[in-house]
XYZ file of C-alpha atoms in Angstrom:
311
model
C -9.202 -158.716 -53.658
C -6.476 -158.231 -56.131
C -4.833 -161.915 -57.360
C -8.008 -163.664 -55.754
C -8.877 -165.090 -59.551
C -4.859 -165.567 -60.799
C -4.829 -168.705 -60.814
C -7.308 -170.001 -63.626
C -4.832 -172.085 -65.647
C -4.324 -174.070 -62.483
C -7.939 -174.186 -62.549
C -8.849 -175.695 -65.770
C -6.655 -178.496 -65.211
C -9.183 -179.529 -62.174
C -12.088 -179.881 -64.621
C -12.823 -183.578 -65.418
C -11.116 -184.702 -62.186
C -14.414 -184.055 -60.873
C -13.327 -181.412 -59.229
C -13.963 -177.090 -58.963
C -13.181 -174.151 -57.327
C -16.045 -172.560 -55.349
C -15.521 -168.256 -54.715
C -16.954 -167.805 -51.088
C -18.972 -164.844 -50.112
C -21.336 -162.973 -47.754
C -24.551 -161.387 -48.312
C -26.943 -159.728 -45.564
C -25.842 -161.746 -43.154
C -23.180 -163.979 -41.827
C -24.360 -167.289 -44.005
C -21.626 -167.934 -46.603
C -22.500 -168.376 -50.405
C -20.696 -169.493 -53.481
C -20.153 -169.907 -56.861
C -18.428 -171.314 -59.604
C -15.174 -169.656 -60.101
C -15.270 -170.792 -63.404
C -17.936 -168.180 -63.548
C -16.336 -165.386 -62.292
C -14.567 -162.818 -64.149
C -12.928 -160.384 -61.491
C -14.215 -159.160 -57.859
C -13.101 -155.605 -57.173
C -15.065 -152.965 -55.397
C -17.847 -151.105 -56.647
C -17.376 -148.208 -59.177
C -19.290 -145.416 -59.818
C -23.276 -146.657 -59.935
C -25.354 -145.057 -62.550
C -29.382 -145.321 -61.157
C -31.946 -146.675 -64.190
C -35.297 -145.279 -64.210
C -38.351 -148.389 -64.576
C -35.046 -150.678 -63.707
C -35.792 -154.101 -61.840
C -35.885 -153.967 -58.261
C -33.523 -156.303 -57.696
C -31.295 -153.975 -60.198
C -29.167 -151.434 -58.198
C -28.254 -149.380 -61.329
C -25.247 -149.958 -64.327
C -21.479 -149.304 -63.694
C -18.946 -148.842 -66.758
C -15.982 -151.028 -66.886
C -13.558 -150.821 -69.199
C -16.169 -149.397 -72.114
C -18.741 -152.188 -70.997
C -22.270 -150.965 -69.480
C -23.174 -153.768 -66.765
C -26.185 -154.406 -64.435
C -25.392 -154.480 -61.123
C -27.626 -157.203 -59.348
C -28.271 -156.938 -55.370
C -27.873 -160.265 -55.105
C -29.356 -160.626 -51.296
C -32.334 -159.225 -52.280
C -32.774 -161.359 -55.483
C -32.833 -164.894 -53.082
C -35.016 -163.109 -50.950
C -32.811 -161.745 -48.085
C -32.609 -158.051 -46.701
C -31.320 -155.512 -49.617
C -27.718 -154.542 -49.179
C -27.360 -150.814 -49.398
C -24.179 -149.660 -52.552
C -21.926 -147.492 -51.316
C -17.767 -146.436 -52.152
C -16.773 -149.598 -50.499
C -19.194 -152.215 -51.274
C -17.844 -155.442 -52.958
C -18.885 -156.677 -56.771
C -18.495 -159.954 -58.525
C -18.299 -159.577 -62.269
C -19.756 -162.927 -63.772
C -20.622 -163.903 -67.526
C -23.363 -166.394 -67.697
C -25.207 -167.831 -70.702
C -23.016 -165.521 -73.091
C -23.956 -162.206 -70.444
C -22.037 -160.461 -68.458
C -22.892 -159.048 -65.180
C -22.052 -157.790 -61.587
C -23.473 -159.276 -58.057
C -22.765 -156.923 -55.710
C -21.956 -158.754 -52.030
C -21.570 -158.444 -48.663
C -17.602 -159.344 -48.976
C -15.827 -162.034 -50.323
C -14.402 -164.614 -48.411
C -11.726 -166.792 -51.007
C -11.459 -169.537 -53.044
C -11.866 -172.861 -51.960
C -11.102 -175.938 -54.130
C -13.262 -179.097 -53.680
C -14.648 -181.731 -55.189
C -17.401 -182.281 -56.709
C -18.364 -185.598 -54.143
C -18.300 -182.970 -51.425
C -21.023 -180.777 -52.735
C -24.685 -182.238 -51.933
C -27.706 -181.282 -53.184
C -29.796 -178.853 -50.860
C -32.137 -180.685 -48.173
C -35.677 -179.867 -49.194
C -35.944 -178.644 -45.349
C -33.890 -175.545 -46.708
C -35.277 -171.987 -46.340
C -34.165 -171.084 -49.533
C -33.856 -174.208 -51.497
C -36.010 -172.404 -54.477
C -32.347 -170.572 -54.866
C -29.765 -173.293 -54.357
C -28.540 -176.035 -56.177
C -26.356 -177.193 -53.570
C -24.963 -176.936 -50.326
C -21.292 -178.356 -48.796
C -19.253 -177.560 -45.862
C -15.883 -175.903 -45.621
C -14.182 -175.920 -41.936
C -17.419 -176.966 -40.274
C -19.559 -173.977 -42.122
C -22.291 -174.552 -44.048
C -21.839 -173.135 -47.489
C -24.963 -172.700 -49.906
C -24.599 -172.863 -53.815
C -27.006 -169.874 -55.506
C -28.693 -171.002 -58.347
C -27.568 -167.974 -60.434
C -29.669 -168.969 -63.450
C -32.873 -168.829 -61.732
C -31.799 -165.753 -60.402
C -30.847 -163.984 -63.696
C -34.261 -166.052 -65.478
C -36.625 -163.997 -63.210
C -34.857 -160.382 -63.628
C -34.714 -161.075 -67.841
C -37.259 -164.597 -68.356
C -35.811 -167.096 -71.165
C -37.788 -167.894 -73.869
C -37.992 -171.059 -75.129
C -39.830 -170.631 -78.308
C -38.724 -172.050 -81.420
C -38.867 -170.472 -84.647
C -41.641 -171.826 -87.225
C -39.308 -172.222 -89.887
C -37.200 -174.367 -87.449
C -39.962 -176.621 -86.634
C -40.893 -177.113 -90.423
C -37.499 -179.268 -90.729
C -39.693 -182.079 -91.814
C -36.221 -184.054 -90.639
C -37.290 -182.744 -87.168
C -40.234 -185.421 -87.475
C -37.902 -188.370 -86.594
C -37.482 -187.271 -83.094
C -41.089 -187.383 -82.463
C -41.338 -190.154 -79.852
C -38.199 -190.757 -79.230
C -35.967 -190.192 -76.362
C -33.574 -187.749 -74.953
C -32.289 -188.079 -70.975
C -31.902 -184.606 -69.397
C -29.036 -183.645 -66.902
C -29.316 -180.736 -64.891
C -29.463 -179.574 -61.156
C -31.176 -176.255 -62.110
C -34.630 -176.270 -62.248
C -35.021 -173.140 -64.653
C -32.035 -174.947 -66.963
C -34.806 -178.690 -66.978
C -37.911 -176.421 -67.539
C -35.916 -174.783 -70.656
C -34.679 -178.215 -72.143
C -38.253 -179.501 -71.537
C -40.245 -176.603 -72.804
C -38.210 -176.077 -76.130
C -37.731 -180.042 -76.587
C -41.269 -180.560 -75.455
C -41.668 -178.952 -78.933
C -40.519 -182.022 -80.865
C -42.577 -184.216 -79.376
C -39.556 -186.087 -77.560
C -39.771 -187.990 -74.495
C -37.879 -187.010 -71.899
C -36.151 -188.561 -68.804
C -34.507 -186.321 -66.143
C -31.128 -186.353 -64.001
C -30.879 -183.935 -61.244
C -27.146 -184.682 -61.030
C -24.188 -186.656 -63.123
C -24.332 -189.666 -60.283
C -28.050 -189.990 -60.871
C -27.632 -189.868 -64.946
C -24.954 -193.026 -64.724
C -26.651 -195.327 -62.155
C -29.681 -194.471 -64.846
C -28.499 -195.409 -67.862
C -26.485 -198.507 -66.324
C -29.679 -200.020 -65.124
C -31.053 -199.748 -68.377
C -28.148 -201.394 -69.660
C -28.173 -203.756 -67.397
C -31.662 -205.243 -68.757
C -29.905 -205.624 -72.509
C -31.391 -203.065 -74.277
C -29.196 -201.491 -77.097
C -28.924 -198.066 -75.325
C -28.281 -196.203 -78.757
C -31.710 -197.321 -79.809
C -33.180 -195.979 -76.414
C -31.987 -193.084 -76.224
C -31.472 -189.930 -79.092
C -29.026 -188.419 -76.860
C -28.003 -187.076 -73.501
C -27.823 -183.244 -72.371
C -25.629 -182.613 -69.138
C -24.968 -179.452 -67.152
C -21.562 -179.146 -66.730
C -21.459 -178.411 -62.918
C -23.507 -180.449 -60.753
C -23.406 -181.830 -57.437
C -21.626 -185.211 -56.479
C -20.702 -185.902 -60.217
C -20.389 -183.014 -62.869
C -20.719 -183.645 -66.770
C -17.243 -184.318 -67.838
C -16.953 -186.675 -65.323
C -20.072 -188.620 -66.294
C -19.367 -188.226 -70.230
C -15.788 -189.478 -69.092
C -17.640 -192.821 -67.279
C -20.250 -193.615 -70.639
C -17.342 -193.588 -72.636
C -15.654 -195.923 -70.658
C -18.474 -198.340 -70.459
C -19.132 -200.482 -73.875
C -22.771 -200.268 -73.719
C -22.905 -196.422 -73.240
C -19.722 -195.125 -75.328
C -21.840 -195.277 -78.295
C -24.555 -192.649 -76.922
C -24.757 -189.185 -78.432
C -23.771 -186.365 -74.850
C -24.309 -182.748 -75.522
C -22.820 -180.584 -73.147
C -25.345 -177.926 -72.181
C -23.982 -175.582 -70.012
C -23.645 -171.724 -68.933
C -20.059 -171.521 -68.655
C -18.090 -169.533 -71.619
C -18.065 -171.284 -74.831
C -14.025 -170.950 -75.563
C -13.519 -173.051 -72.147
C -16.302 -175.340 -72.700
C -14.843 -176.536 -76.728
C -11.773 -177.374 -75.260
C -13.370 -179.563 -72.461
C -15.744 -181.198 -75.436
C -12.797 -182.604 -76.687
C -10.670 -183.664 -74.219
C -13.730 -185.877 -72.253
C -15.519 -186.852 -75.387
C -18.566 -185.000 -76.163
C -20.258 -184.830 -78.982
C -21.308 -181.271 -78.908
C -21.802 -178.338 -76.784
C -24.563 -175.529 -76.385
C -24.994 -172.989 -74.034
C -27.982 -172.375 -72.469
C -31.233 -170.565 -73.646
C -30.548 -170.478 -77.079
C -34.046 -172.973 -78.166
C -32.812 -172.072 -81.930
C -29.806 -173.881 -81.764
C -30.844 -176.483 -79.281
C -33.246 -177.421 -82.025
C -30.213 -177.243 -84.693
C -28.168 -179.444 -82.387
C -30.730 -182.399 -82.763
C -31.440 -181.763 -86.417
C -27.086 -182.726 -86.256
C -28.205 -185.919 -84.163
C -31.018 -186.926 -86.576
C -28.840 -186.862 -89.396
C -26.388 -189.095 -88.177
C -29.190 -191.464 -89.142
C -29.161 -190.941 -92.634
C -25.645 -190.861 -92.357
C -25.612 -194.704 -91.306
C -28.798 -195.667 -92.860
């Protein structure tokens, strides 16, 4: 397992090319499973597991790693497959999500596997357990299903998406009543966040499941001549998503004259010191990470004010 994650500088040049690296794994079973490597901070085998008392029961206990306390997270059971039992030689993957950090522990790992983004579909809605994928591919005729790690992690600790009252008496906030905002995100916890916490400013609100979907959208708006800064407030995308990720669709509305002028917020679990970097180099306008309905809130009071700004 040692050197499986050396490589992240090649990495990062990938991003915007439409293209990833997925981290391969096994569970209860002989199905293989992946993630964003992007997400992944190490895989090494399991220290020594501390048990919690009243912990969740898809919570095998807490290791220490380096002066850090993390939850280790059976993640078989959590997408509803047999437990896996810890033991001296059973496999972890250390991930930071939504400014947390925690372990999965797995089956085994399998490697890395760079793709792109074209190849990675979203799930059938025949799949057995579609309610914890957001996408599925193939690598050497296996089938390979994306976990939906957010839903995962949103039903051990729930989000809240509550804003704070002295937030929501911005009397600025008013201007966004009505208008609206397009959404673009293939997690279904990540859209019920957006919409609960926007839902809050009265916004209306058009959804994306995926970067392909979000382009072929706004281009047939455009394509009936309406002034597509007028339509729309501004545009939230995930940053990984199947068949065309974020960067790659902020990339294509700032290549296209009727869309360049639209205001894209990249919304997205992946670390914030990657993400900045990213903002700038495919032409956001800002970037939050998830579950934070404070500063989602902040980030259109920003949008709003470019108003007064050209008023």
């Amino acid at each position: 397992m040692a050197g499986i994650l050396d490589t992240v500088d090649q990495r990062t040049q990938l991003v915007g090319e439409n293209r990833l690296e997925i981290l391969m794994f096994r569970l209860a079973g002989r199905q293989l499973f992946a993630i964003n490597v992007f997400k992944v901070q190490e895989v090494l085998q399991l220290p020594k597991l501390t048990l919690m008392p009243q912990r969740h029961p898809f919570v095998c206990g807490v290791v220490n790693l380096r002066g850090q306390t993390l939850p280790v997270i059976d993640l078989s059971q959590a997408i509803g497959m047999r437990p896996l039992v810890p033991g001296p030689n059973s496999t972890i993957i250390v991930t930071e999500y939504n400014r947390s950090v925690q372990a999965f522990l797995v089956g085994g790992v399998d490697r890395i596997v760079n793709m792109n983004w074209e190849a990675i579909m979203p799930p059938p809605s025949s799949a057995g357990r579609q309610h914890y994928l957001t996408a599925i591919s193939k690598v050497d005729d296996q089938l390979v299903e994306v976990i939906d790690v957010e839903k995962v992690l949103a039903e051990i600790v729930p989000y809240n998406a509550k804003v704070s009252r002295d937030k929501l008496d911005d009397p600025l906030l008013a201007r966004a009543r009505g208008r609206e905002v397009l959404l673009v995100d293939d997690s279904n916890v990540a859209l019920s966040q957006l919409r609960d916490t926007l839902g809050q400013l009265g916004v209306k609100m058009h959804i994306a499941s995926d970067g392909l979907k979000a382009l072929k959208m706004l281009k047939a708006w455009a394509d009936t001549g309406v002034d597509m800064t007028e339509k729309l407030l501004m545009v939230f995308t995930d940053a990984e998503m199947p068949e065309m990720d974020g960067y790659r669709l902020t990339t294509e509305i700032r290549n296209d004259p009727r869309l360049r002028g639209l205001y894209v917020v990249l919304h997205t679990s992946l670390s914030g010191s990657f993400n900045e970097s990213m903002v700038k180099k495919v032409g956001c306008d800002n970037f939050l990470s998830k579950f934070q309905p404070d500063k989602l809130v902040d980030v259109v009071r920003q949008r709003l004010l470019l108003d007064e700004v050209d008023a």
